mmCIF file of C-alpha atoms in Angstrom:
data_model
loop_
_atom_site.group_PDB
_atom_site.id
_atom_site.type_symbol
_atom_site.label_atom_id
_atom_site.label_comp_id
_atom_site.label_asym_id
_atom_site.label_seq_id
_atom_site.Cartn_x
_atom_site.Cartn_y
_atom_site.Cartn_z
ATOM 1 C CA UNK A 1 127.244 66.911 61.856
ATOM 2 C CA UNK A 2 124.562 69.101 60.994
ATOM 3 C CA UNK A 3 121.733 69.564 63.057
ATOM 4 C CA UNK A 4 118.281 68.603 62.147
ATOM 5 C CA UNK A 5 115.667 71.480 62.318
ATOM 6 C CA UNK A 6 114.089 69.826 65.395
ATOM 7 C CA UNK A 7 117.586 69.641 67.292
ATOM 8 C CA UNK A 8 118.204 73.052 66.423
ATOM 9 C CA UNK A 9 114.784 74.307 67.743
ATOM 10 C CA UNK A 10 115.328 71.945 70.838
ATOM 11 C CA UNK A 11 118.839 73.547 71.436
ATOM 12 C CA UNK A 12 117.510 77.094 70.913
ATOM 13 C CA UNK A 13 114.859 76.219 73.632
ATOM 14 C CA UNK A 14 117.561 74.692 76.113
ATOM 15 C CA UNK A 15 120.087 77.440 75.709
ATOM 16 C CA UNK A 16 117.240 80.273 76.385
ATOM 17 C CA UNK A 17 116.071 78.008 79.394
ATOM 18 C CA UNK A 18 119.223 78.024 80.661
ATOM 19 C CA UNK A 19 119.966 81.915 80.303
ATOM 20 C CA UNK A 20 116.369 82.733 81.755
ATOM 21 C CA UNK A 21 116.739 80.539 84.696
ATOM 22 C CA UNK A 22 120.160 82.098 85.570
ATOM 23 C CA UNK A 23 118.644 85.777 85.161
ATOM 24 C CA UNK A 24 115.856 84.848 87.427
ATOM 25 C CA UNK A 25 118.306 83.330 89.840
ATOM 26 C CA UNK A 26 120.346 86.313 89.985
ATOM 27 C CA UNK A 27 117.155 88.430 90.522
ATOM 28 C CA UNK A 28 115.667 86.352 93.175
ATOM 29 C CA UNK A 29 119.055 86.440 95.124
ATOM 30 C CA UNK A 30 119.120 90.002 94.819
ATOM 31 C CA UNK A 31 115.824 90.339 95.945
ATOM 32 C CA UNK A 32 116.204 87.929 98.869
ATOM 33 C CA UNK A 33 115.516 90.617 101.724
ATOM 34 C CA UNK A 34 112.366 91.648 100.089
ATOM 35 C CA UNK A 35 111.124 88.081 99.395
ATOM 36 C CA UNK A 36 111.700 86.827 103.034
ATOM 37 C CA UNK A 37 108.517 86.767 104.923
ATOM 38 C CA UNK A 38 110.210 87.048 108.147
ATOM 39 C CA UNK A 39 113.716 87.682 109.968
ATOM 40 C CA UNK A 40 115.126 85.421 112.757
ATOM 41 C CA UNK A 41 116.006 87.027 115.980
ATOM 42 C CA UNK A 42 119.626 86.694 115.101
ATOM 43 C CA UNK A 43 119.178 88.262 111.869
ATOM 44 C CA UNK A 44 117.189 91.183 113.382
ATOM 45 C CA UNK A 45 119.686 91.930 116.210
ATOM 46 C CA UNK A 46 122.893 91.745 113.713
ATOM 47 C CA UNK A 47 121.402 94.134 111.242
ATOM 48 C CA UNK A 48 121.353 97.209 112.722
ATOM 49 C CA UNK A 49 119.670 98.885 109.620
ATOM 50 C CA UNK A 50 116.543 97.051 110.515
ATOM 51 C CA UNK A 51 115.945 98.467 113.779
ATOM 52 C CA UNK A 52 113.111 100.712 113.586
ATOM 53 C CA UNK A 53 111.745 99.488 110.217
ATOM 54 C CA UNK A 54 108.615 97.767 109.706
ATOM 55 C CA UNK A 55 109.785 94.087 109.505
ATOM 56 C CA UNK A 56 108.577 90.615 110.793
ATOM 57 C CA UNK A 57 110.653 88.387 113.168
ATOM 58 C CA UNK A 58 109.825 84.709 113.325
ATOM 59 C CA UNK A 59 110.654 81.899 115.439
ATOM 60 C CA UNK A 60 109.745 79.839 118.542
ATOM 61 C CA UNK A 61 107.840 81.154 121.493
ATOM 62 C CA UNK A 62 110.308 80.467 124.315
ATOM 63 C CA UNK A 63 108.678 77.993 127.045
ATOM 64 C CA UNK A 64 107.501 79.778 130.071
ATOM 65 C CA UNK A 65 108.080 83.257 128.721
ATOM 66 C CA UNK A 66 104.564 84.401 128.034
ATOM 67 C CA UNK A 67 103.090 86.730 130.238
ATOM 68 C CA UNK A 68 99.389 88.328 129.800
ATOM 69 C CA UNK A 69 97.649 90.984 131.423
ATOM 70 C CA UNK A 70 94.447 91.805 129.572
ATOM 71 C CA UNK A 71 95.077 92.259 126.248
ATOM 72 C CA UNK A 72 98.928 93.202 126.985
ATOM 73 C CA UNK A 73 101.165 89.978 125.706
ATOM 74 C CA UNK A 74 104.766 89.542 126.120
ATOM 75 C CA UNK A 75 106.901 86.676 125.029
ATOM 76 C CA UNK A 76 110.264 85.927 123.902
ATOM 77 C CA UNK A 77 110.844 84.479 120.234
ATOM 78 C CA UNK A 78 113.764 82.480 119.783
ATOM 79 C CA UNK A 79 115.803 81.054 117.015
ATOM 80 C CA UNK A 80 117.924 78.659 119.001
ATOM 81 C CA UNK A 81 120.998 81.150 118.960
ATOM 82 C CA UNK A 82 119.415 84.464 120.084
ATOM 83 C CA UNK A 83 116.103 85.762 121.068
ATOM 84 C CA UNK A 84 114.035 88.876 121.115
ATOM 85 C CA UNK A 85 111.205 90.036 123.570
ATOM 86 C CA UNK A 86 107.872 90.745 121.728
ATOM 87 C CA UNK A 87 105.212 93.029 123.236
ATOM 88 C CA UNK A 88 101.850 92.708 121.558
ATOM 89 C CA UNK A 89 98.712 94.249 122.543
ATOM 90 C CA UNK A 90 95.394 92.268 121.357
ATOM 91 C CA UNK A 91 94.120 89.060 120.925
ATOM 92 C CA UNK A 92 96.753 86.338 119.803
ATOM 93 C CA UNK A 93 95.844 83.579 117.423
ATOM 94 C CA UNK A 94 93.992 80.376 118.473
ATOM 95 C CA UNK A 95 97.228 78.323 117.772
ATOM 96 C CA UNK A 96 99.694 80.528 119.724
ATOM 97 C CA UNK A 97 101.391 78.209 121.975
ATOM 98 C CA UNK A 98 104.612 78.276 123.916
ATOM 99 C CA UNK A 99 107.252 76.111 122.143
ATOM 100 C CA UNK A 100 105.369 76.857 118.818
ATOM 101 C CA UNK A 101 106.478 79.055 115.734
ATOM 102 C CA UNK A 102 105.115 82.394 115.652
ATOM 103 C CA UNK A 103 105.488 85.528 113.308
ATOM 104 C CA UNK A 104 105.441 88.863 114.664
ATOM 105 C CA UNK A 105 105.083 92.060 112.594
ATOM 106 C CA UNK A 106 106.056 95.561 113.825
ATOM 107 C CA UNK A 107 109.593 97.284 114.687
ATOM 108 C CA UNK A 108 112.404 96.888 116.864
ATOM 109 C CA UNK A 109 112.357 99.681 119.688
ATOM 110 C CA UNK A 110 115.009 101.455 121.395
ATOM 111 C CA UNK A 111 114.991 99.444 124.568
ATOM 112 C CA UNK A 112 115.537 96.223 122.218
ATOM 113 C CA UNK A 113 111.914 94.788 122.698
ATOM 114 C CA UNK A 114 109.841 94.383 119.517
ATOM 115 C CA UNK A 115 106.637 96.097 119.452
ATOM 116 C CA UNK A 116 104.486 93.966 117.422
ATOM 117 C CA UNK A 117 101.112 95.283 115.415
ATOM 118 C CA UNK A 118 100.215 91.882 114.444
ATOM 119 C CA UNK A 119 100.963 88.310 115.457
ATOM 120 C CA UNK A 120 100.431 85.085 113.163
ATOM 121 C CA UNK A 121 100.884 81.636 114.205
ATOM 122 C CA UNK A 122 103.316 79.435 112.303
ATOM 123 C CA UNK A 123 102.064 76.045 111.622
ATOM 124 C CA UNK A 124 104.895 73.430 110.889
ATOM 125 C CA UNK A 125 104.790 70.660 108.490
ATOM 126 C CA UNK A 126 103.926 68.155 111.337
ATOM 127 C CA UNK A 127 100.480 66.561 111.575
ATOM 128 C CA UNK A 128 99.448 64.391 114.335
ATOM 129 C CA UNK A 129 95.926 63.033 115.708
ATOM 130 C CA UNK A 130 94.890 64.321 119.226
ATOM 131 C CA UNK A 131 94.961 60.642 120.598
ATOM 132 C CA UNK A 132 98.483 60.192 119.672
ATOM 133 C CA UNK A 133 99.390 63.568 121.387
ATOM 134 C CA UNK A 134 97.279 62.312 124.756
ATOM 135 C CA UNK A 135 99.232 58.748 124.504
ATOM 136 C CA UNK A 136 102.708 60.519 123.951
ATOM 137 C CA UNK A 137 102.042 63.026 127.083
ATOM 138 C CA UNK A 138 101.003 60.016 129.369
ATOM 139 C CA UNK A 139 103.989 58.131 128.450
ATOM 140 C CA UNK A 140 106.241 60.997 129.208
ATOM 141 C CA UNK A 141 107.729 60.785 125.599
ATOM 142 C CA UNK A 142 106.139 64.348 124.699
ATOM 143 C CA UNK A 143 108.425 66.737 122.918
ATOM 144 C CA UNK A 144 105.812 69.228 121.597
ATOM 145 C CA UNK A 145 106.741 67.769 118.351
ATOM 146 C CA UNK A 146 105.492 64.724 116.408
ATOM 147 C CA UNK A 147 109.047 62.950 115.489
ATOM 148 C CA UNK B 1 103.087 70.912 58.096
ATOM 149 C CA UNK B 2 99.303 71.184 57.399
ATOM 150 C CA UNK B 3 97.517 71.142 60.558
ATOM 151 C CA UNK B 4 93.899 71.243 58.992
ATOM 152 C CA UNK B 5 94.404 67.764 57.701
ATOM 153 C CA UNK B 6 96.249 65.771 60.139
ATOM 154 C CA UNK B 7 95.089 62.413 58.803
ATOM 155 C CA UNK B 8 97.298 62.523 55.723
ATOM 156 C CA UNK B 9 100.380 64.237 57.569
ATOM 157 C CA UNK B 10 103.419 61.904 57.191
ATOM 158 C CA UNK B 11 106.192 64.202 58.250
ATOM 159 C CA UNK B 12 105.891 62.860 62.055
ATOM 160 C CA UNK B 13 108.501 60.155 63.004
ATOM 161 C CA UNK B 14 106.719 56.891 63.009
ATOM 162 C CA UNK B 15 107.149 55.660 66.532
ATOM 163 C CA UNK B 16 104.481 54.303 68.834
ATOM 164 C CA UNK B 17 103.932 57.394 70.794
ATOM 165 C CA UNK B 18 103.310 59.443 67.491
ATOM 166 C CA UNK B 19 101.034 56.910 66.230
ATOM 167 C CA UNK B 20 99.171 57.124 69.804
ATOM 168 C CA UNK B 21 99.048 61.005 69.532
ATOM 169 C CA UNK B 22 97.907 61.212 65.887
ATOM 170 C CA UNK B 23 94.713 63.141 65.976
ATOM 171 C CA UNK B 24 92.748 60.765 64.345
ATOM 172 C CA UNK B 25 94.049 57.934 66.257
ATOM 173 C CA UNK B 26 93.996 59.592 69.435
ATOM 174 C CA UNK B 27 90.177 60.318 68.832
ATOM 175 C CA UNK B 28 89.384 56.647 68.224
ATOM 176 C CA UNK B 29 91.342 55.025 71.187
ATOM 177 C CA UNK B 30 90.495 57.904 73.631
ATOM 178 C CA UNK B 31 86.880 57.399 73.306
ATOM 179 C CA UNK B 32 87.181 53.900 75.136
ATOM 180 C CA UNK B 33 89.114 55.562 78.046
ATOM 181 C CA UNK B 34 86.881 58.377 79.008
ATOM 182 C CA UNK B 35 84.254 55.996 80.796
ATOM 183 C CA UNK B 36 86.583 53.987 82.875
ATOM 184 C CA UNK B 37 88.867 57.107 83.925
ATOM 185 C CA UNK B 38 85.365 58.668 84.940
ATOM 186 C CA UNK B 39 84.394 55.499 86.758
ATOM 187 C CA UNK B 40 88.047 55.532 88.670
ATOM 188 C CA UNK B 41 87.580 58.971 89.525
ATOM 189 C CA UNK B 42 84.127 58.639 91.317
ATOM 190 C CA UNK B 43 85.386 55.288 93.038
ATOM 191 C CA UNK B 44 88.311 57.214 94.469
ATOM 192 C CA UNK B 45 86.809 60.500 95.503
ATOM 193 C CA UNK B 46 83.753 58.400 97.081
ATOM 194 C CA UNK B 47 86.815 56.467 99.258
ATOM 195 C CA UNK B 48 88.704 59.533 99.628
ATOM 196 C CA UNK B 49 86.197 61.870 100.922
ATOM 197 C CA UNK B 50 84.691 59.228 103.210
ATOM 198 C CA UNK B 51 88.235 58.752 104.857
ATOM 199 C CA UNK B 52 88.724 62.686 104.514
ATOM 200 C CA UNK B 53 85.473 63.155 106.583
ATOM 201 C CA UNK B 54 84.746 60.251 108.864
ATOM 202 C CA UNK B 55 87.879 58.160 109.046
ATOM 203 C CA UNK B 56 90.839 60.104 109.807
ATOM 204 C CA UNK B 57 91.561 61.654 113.264
ATOM 205 C CA UNK B 58 91.375 65.415 113.903
ATOM 206 C CA UNK B 59 94.892 67.260 114.201
ATOM 207 C CA UNK B 60 96.337 67.825 117.665
ATOM 208 C CA UNK B 61 96.561 71.542 117.092
ATOM 209 C CA UNK B 62 94.335 72.429 114.252
ATOM 210 C CA UNK B 63 91.316 69.943 115.273
ATOM 211 C CA UNK B 64 89.011 69.673 112.429
ATOM 212 C CA UNK B 65 90.516 72.236 110.508
ATOM 213 C CA UNK B 66 92.915 69.720 109.107
ATOM 214 C CA UNK B 67 90.345 68.142 106.853
ATOM 215 C CA UNK B 68 90.808 71.256 104.680
ATOM 216 C CA UNK B 69 94.057 69.912 103.788
ATOM 217 C CA UNK B 70 92.504 66.728 102.065
ATOM 218 C CA UNK B 71 91.127 69.359 99.292
ATOM 219 C CA UNK B 72 94.083 72.102 99.426
ATOM 220 C CA UNK B 73 97.217 69.885 98.803
ATOM 221 C CA UNK B 74 95.891 67.807 96.124
ATOM 222 C CA UNK B 75 94.629 71.190 94.262
ATOM 223 C CA UNK B 76 97.846 72.937 94.693
ATOM 224 C CA UNK B 77 99.772 69.627 93.457
ATOM 225 C CA UNK B 78 97.495 69.753 90.442
ATOM 226 C CA UNK B 79 98.395 73.414 89.952
ATOM 227 C CA UNK B 80 101.885 72.569 89.457
ATOM 228 C CA UNK B 81 101.365 69.249 87.632
ATOM 229 C CA UNK B 82 99.412 70.802 85.017
ATOM 230 C CA UNK B 83 101.602 73.518 84.282
ATOM 231 C CA UNK B 84 104.417 71.120 84.046
ATOM 232 C CA UNK B 85 102.412 69.244 81.424
ATOM 233 C CA UNK B 86 101.589 72.208 79.815
ATOM 234 C CA UNK B 87 105.399 73.125 79.707
ATOM 235 C CA UNK B 88 106.161 69.537 78.111
ATOM 236 C CA UNK B 89 103.418 70.220 75.589
ATOM 237 C CA UNK B 90 104.858 73.629 74.534
ATOM 238 C CA UNK B 91 108.307 71.936 73.763
ATOM 239 C CA UNK B 92 106.061 69.504 71.847
ATOM 240 C CA UNK B 93 104.507 72.317 69.838
ATOM 241 C CA UNK B 94 107.702 74.349 69.463
ATOM 242 C CA UNK B 95 110.058 71.353 68.683
ATOM 243 C CA UNK B 96 107.932 68.610 66.727
ATOM 244 C CA UNK B 97 105.047 71.015 65.776
ATOM 245 C CA UNK B 98 102.551 68.317 66.879
ATOM 246 C CA UNK B 99 99.021 69.245 66.838
ATOM 247 C CA UNK B 100 98.177 66.981 69.953
ATOM 248 C CA UNK B 101 100.792 69.224 72.026
ATOM 249 C CA UNK B 102 98.953 72.217 71.143
ATOM 250 C CA UNK B 103 95.452 70.777 72.122
ATOM 251 C CA UNK B 104 96.895 69.426 75.334
ATOM 252 C CA UNK B 105 98.254 72.697 76.102
ATOM 253 C CA UNK B 106 95.052 74.493 75.120
ATOM 254 C CA UNK B 107 92.903 71.922 77.086
ATOM 255 C CA UNK B 108 94.795 72.005 80.288
ATOM 256 C CA UNK B 109 94.935 75.899 80.780
ATOM 257 C CA UNK B 110 91.420 76.379 82.247
ATOM 258 C CA UNK B 111 91.649 73.340 84.140
ATOM 259 C CA UNK B 112 94.963 74.474 85.806
ATOM 260 C CA UNK B 113 93.448 77.773 86.527
ATOM 261 C CA UNK B 114 90.464 75.971 88.336
ATOM 262 C CA UNK B 115 92.415 73.894 90.526
ATOM 263 C CA UNK B 116 94.675 76.953 91.494
ATOM 264 C CA UNK B 117 91.729 78.776 92.447
ATOM 265 C CA UNK B 118 90.545 76.014 94.643
ATOM 266 C CA UNK B 119 94.293 75.736 96.030
ATOM 267 C CA UNK B 120 94.241 79.509 96.903
ATOM 268 C CA UNK B 121 90.515 79.519 98.319
ATOM 269 C CA UNK B 122 91.225 76.601 100.555
ATOM 270 C CA UNK B 123 94.629 77.639 101.588
ATOM 271 C CA UNK B 124 92.511 81.014 102.961
ATOM 272 C CA UNK B 125 89.784 79.348 104.668
ATOM 273 C CA UNK B 126 92.623 77.215 106.453
ATOM 274 C CA UNK B 127 95.154 80.127 107.193
ATOM 275 C CA UNK B 128 92.503 82.268 109.027
ATOM 276 C CA UNK B 129 91.743 79.927 111.795
ATOM 277 C CA UNK B 130 95.237 78.443 111.774
ATOM 278 C CA UNK B 131 97.856 81.513 111.276
ATOM 279 C CA UNK B 132 95.429 84.017 111.847
ATOM 280 C CA UNK B 133 95.105 85.570 108.467
ATOM 281 C CA UNK B 134 93.366 84.610 105.245
ATOM 282 C CA UNK B 135 96.285 86.242 103.250
ATOM 283 C CA UNK B 136 99.751 87.313 103.315
ATOM 284 C CA UNK B 137 102.280 87.998 100.930
ATOM 285 C CA UNK B 138 104.758 85.192 101.684
ATOM 286 C CA UNK B 139 106.689 83.354 99.030
ATOM 287 C CA UNK B 140 104.668 80.526 98.604
ATOM 288 C CA UNK B 141 101.451 82.228 98.373
ATOM 289 C CA UNK B 142 102.452 85.072 96.084
ATOM 290 C CA UNK B 143 104.162 82.755 93.416
ATOM 291 C CA UNK B 144 100.721 80.676 93.631
ATOM 292 C CA UNK B 145 98.891 83.824 92.878
ATOM 293 C CA UNK B 146 101.198 84.570 90.019
ATOM 294 C CA UNK B 147 100.713 81.091 88.516
ATOM 295 C CA UNK B 148 96.885 81.664 88.932
ATOM 296 C CA UNK B 149 97.567 84.807 87.045
ATOM 297 C CA UNK B 150 99.479 83.232 84.354
ATOM 298 C CA UNK B 151 96.872 80.539 83.777
ATOM 299 C CA UNK B 152 94.210 83.443 83.237
ATOM 300 C CA UNK B 153 96.536 84.950 81.109
ATOM 301 C CA UNK B 154 97.173 81.791 78.937
ATOM 302 C CA UNK B 155 93.290 81.280 78.651
ATOM 303 C CA UNK B 156 92.841 84.846 77.548
ATOM 304 C CA UNK B 157 95.744 84.249 74.850
ATOM 305 C CA UNK B 158 94.160 81.174 73.583
ATOM 306 C CA UNK B 159 90.831 83.172 73.063
ATOM 307 C CA UNK B 160 92.759 85.907 71.215
ATOM 308 C CA UNK B 161 94.796 83.626 68.632
ATOM 309 C CA UNK B 162 91.799 81.116 68.088
ATOM 310 C CA UNK B 163 92.811 78.591 65.703
ATOM 311 C CA UNK B 164 96.187 80.273 64.677
ATOM 312 C CA UNK B 165 99.257 78.315 63.965
ATOM 313 C CA UNK B 166 101.525 81.290 64.801
ATOM 314 C CA UNK B 167 99.568 82.196 67.890
ATOM 315 C CA UNK B 168 100.136 78.703 69.038
ATOM 316 C CA UNK B 169 103.686 79.047 69.031
ATOM 317 C CA UNK B 170 103.781 82.437 70.661
ATOM 318 C CA UNK B 171 101.505 80.918 73.506
ATOM 319 C CA UNK B 172 103.755 77.945 73.750
ATOM 320 C CA UNK B 173 106.845 80.512 74.283
ATOM 321 C CA UNK B 174 104.679 82.107 76.915
ATOM 322 C CA UNK B 175 104.179 78.892 78.630
ATOM 323 C CA UNK B 176 107.460 78.037 78.862
ATOM 324 C CA UNK B 177 108.895 81.384 80.198
ATOM 325 C CA UNK B 178 106.097 80.872 82.847
ATOM 326 C CA UNK B 179 107.401 77.559 83.742
ATOM 327 C CA UNK B 180 110.286 78.999 85.704
ATOM 328 C CA UNK B 181 107.736 80.086 88.210
ATOM 329 C CA UNK B 182 106.996 76.189 89.076
ATOM 330 C CA UNK B 183 110.401 75.299 90.642
ATOM 331 C CA UNK B 184 109.825 78.957 92.609
ATOM 332 C CA UNK B 185 106.590 77.778 94.007
ATOM 333 C CA UNK B 186 108.112 74.391 94.933
ATOM 334 C CA UNK B 187 111.223 75.357 96.694
ATOM 335 C CA UNK B 188 109.859 78.915 97.908
ATOM 336 C CA UNK B 189 109.143 77.312 101.324
ATOM 337 C CA UNK B 190 112.936 76.010 101.624
ATOM 338 C CA UNK B 191 114.883 79.046 99.879
ATOM 339 C CA UNK B 192 113.219 81.964 101.839
ATOM 340 C CA UNK B 193 111.243 82.136 105.200
ATOM 341 C CA UNK B 194 107.495 81.830 104.692
ATOM 342 C CA UNK B 195 104.795 81.794 106.808
ATOM 343 C CA UNK B 196 103.590 78.639 104.869
ATOM 344 C CA UNK B 197 104.934 75.242 106.289
ATOM 345 C CA UNK B 198 107.741 73.414 104.065
ATOM 346 C CA UNK B 199 106.850 69.993 102.384
ATOM 347 C CA UNK B 200 105.592 67.063 104.304
ATOM 348 C CA UNK B 201 107.942 64.858 102.299
ATOM 349 C CA UNK B 202 111.099 64.461 104.118
ATOM 350 C CA UNK B 203 114.368 62.806 103.034
ATOM 351 C CA UNK B 204 113.187 60.022 105.877
ATOM 352 C CA UNK B 205 109.425 59.927 104.980
ATOM 353 C CA UNK B 206 106.333 61.839 105.573
ATOM 354 C CA UNK B 207 106.053 64.030 108.664
ATOM 355 C CA UNK B 208 102.513 62.816 109.226
ATOM 356 C CA UNK B 209 101.087 59.239 110.684
ATOM 357 C CA UNK B 210 99.334 56.969 108.050
ATOM 358 C CA UNK B 211 95.748 58.052 109.583
ATOM 359 C CA UNK B 212 96.231 61.526 108.054
ATOM 360 C CA UNK B 213 98.495 60.513 105.068
ATOM 361 C CA UNK B 214 95.932 57.659 103.500
ATOM 362 C CA UNK B 215 93.199 60.039 102.916
ATOM 363 C CA UNK B 216 95.572 62.660 101.592
ATOM 364 C CA UNK B 217 97.090 59.990 99.069
ATOM 365 C CA UNK B 218 93.817 58.727 97.896
ATOM 366 C CA UNK B 219 92.569 62.305 97.298
ATOM 367 C CA UNK B 220 95.875 63.325 95.639
ATOM 368 C CA UNK B 221 95.345 60.142 93.037
ATOM 369 C CA UNK B 222 91.710 61.197 92.759
ATOM 370 C CA UNK B 223 91.989 64.715 91.963
ATOM 371 C CA UNK B 224 94.513 63.493 89.410
ATOM 372 C CA UNK B 225 92.651 61.015 87.839
ATOM 373 C CA UNK B 226 89.669 63.868 87.868
ATOM 374 C CA UNK B 227 92.182 65.968 85.872
ATOM 375 C CA UNK B 228 93.238 63.364 83.413
ATOM 376 C CA UNK B 229 89.695 62.709 82.491
ATOM 377 C CA UNK B 230 88.778 66.213 82.155
ATOM 378 C CA UNK B 231 91.826 66.683 79.865
ATOM 379 C CA UNK B 232 91.184 63.787 77.726
ATOM 380 C CA UNK B 233 87.686 65.165 77.224
ATOM 381 C CA UNK B 234 88.955 68.777 76.527
ATOM 382 C CA UNK B 235 91.606 67.452 74.007
ATOM 383 C CA UNK B 236 88.828 65.522 72.183
ATOM 384 C CA UNK B 237 86.798 68.361 72.128
ATOM 385 C CA UNK B 238 89.713 70.760 70.739
ATOM 386 C CA UNK B 239 90.189 68.057 67.740
ATOM 387 C CA UNK B 240 86.599 68.037 67.141
ATOM 388 C CA UNK B 241 86.231 71.748 67.148
ATOM 389 C CA UNK B 242 89.386 72.092 64.928
ATOM 390 C CA UNK B 243 87.646 69.560 62.568
ATOM 391 C CA UNK B 244 84.338 71.456 62.586
ATOM 392 C CA UNK B 245 86.092 74.884 61.853
ATOM 393 C CA UNK B 246 87.776 73.364 58.840
ATOM 394 C CA UNK B 247 84.819 71.955 57.681
ATOM 395 C CA UNK B 248 83.124 75.029 58.109
ATOM 396 C CA UNK B 249 85.653 76.995 56.083
ATOM 397 C CA UNK B 250 85.948 74.414 53.358
ATOM 398 C CA UNK B 251 82.045 74.878 53.085
ATOM 399 C CA UNK B 252 82.026 78.589 53.176
ATOM 400 C CA UNK B 253 84.854 78.846 50.639
ATOM 401 C CA UNK B 254 83.194 76.562 48.468
ATOM 402 C CA UNK B 255 79.837 78.319 48.359
ATOM 403 C CA UNK B 256 81.726 81.839 47.717
ATOM 404 C CA UNK B 257 83.490 80.107 45.122
ATOM 405 C CA UNK B 258 80.336 78.966 43.130
ATOM 406 C CA UNK B 259 78.497 82.265 43.863
ATOM 407 C CA UNK B 260 81.223 84.317 42.674
ATOM 408 C CA UNK B 261 81.839 81.904 39.594
ATOM 409 C CA UNK B 262 77.736 82.561 38.961
ATOM 410 C CA UNK B 263 77.778 86.253 39.479
ATOM 411 C CA UNK B 264 80.797 87.161 37.251
#
């Protein structure tokens, strides 16, 4: 069956679209390391080539790990599997909390700690009214997260 | 297809959509839609803004800053929806050579740029108190900035190729190529680690309570209604501009014709 002109144009667009999408996928896959905004502690520790380089590490601040002396902060960032101790001199963002997401920019130094030059708080996709937080805490159902 | 005289064009398939989208028919039916759409937009914004500012709780972490979301999320939604609409219109231009598809693409581009700018700006305002930074080059933010630049580029292309049928097809191809960015924006937060949080829409519902998603949903519908109102007006303006231009050309060529006739 011969294609009409419109069908022909539509198939050309479809074929070119698939080719372009494939090319883009390949490029994005190849550039994955450049596109990710941060590495997890596991990735950071596993990949020795990242040590000493300026990278970002992200995860949850471990409960009870945050110590603070003046502007000298130290806390552990965890992804559930492994953790890394982050040191940071400066003022932390308002939303910095234990049990919450955080992204530190800096480098892994010889003693295995992460020397951060910038710390950003990561907000997750959970939203909750203040009153609900209080109610949950009073009932003892608080898990630090809205479920 | 003779675009300067769409009223006599009979090459289009005779179905209901083509009839409604016929420029002349479109002009007459769309006139009655502008006022109701504008009224709906105003009502939705009144309710939505009241909810956003006075009838929704502060967030347990962000406090009052959460209200920025009621502007940010609808603008960001529109920035992607408008581009999708432009891409669909581009197919209409390339495959069916439909004049209304051209008008739709052209009228949508500046609106898309505006809503993307609002999304970027409100995102920065929210990011400073929440994350501790106005801007970071993460996947979501960078791809949205690329989207904004593409909108600006398309607006510039429309000005460059003003009224040229071939230019319209070139712009349509550019628009379609740029559409690759839309899934990248949408899924950037899932594919790569980003500073930006993932979508609030989960398989098991929304990750927020009704007191927060009610104003958000109303504002999303309000922004969408605003866009469709402006888009309709924009398309009508394009048709009228197109007609004014062809009248002017006819007038000029008629006058030149007579003057050259008398002087020779």
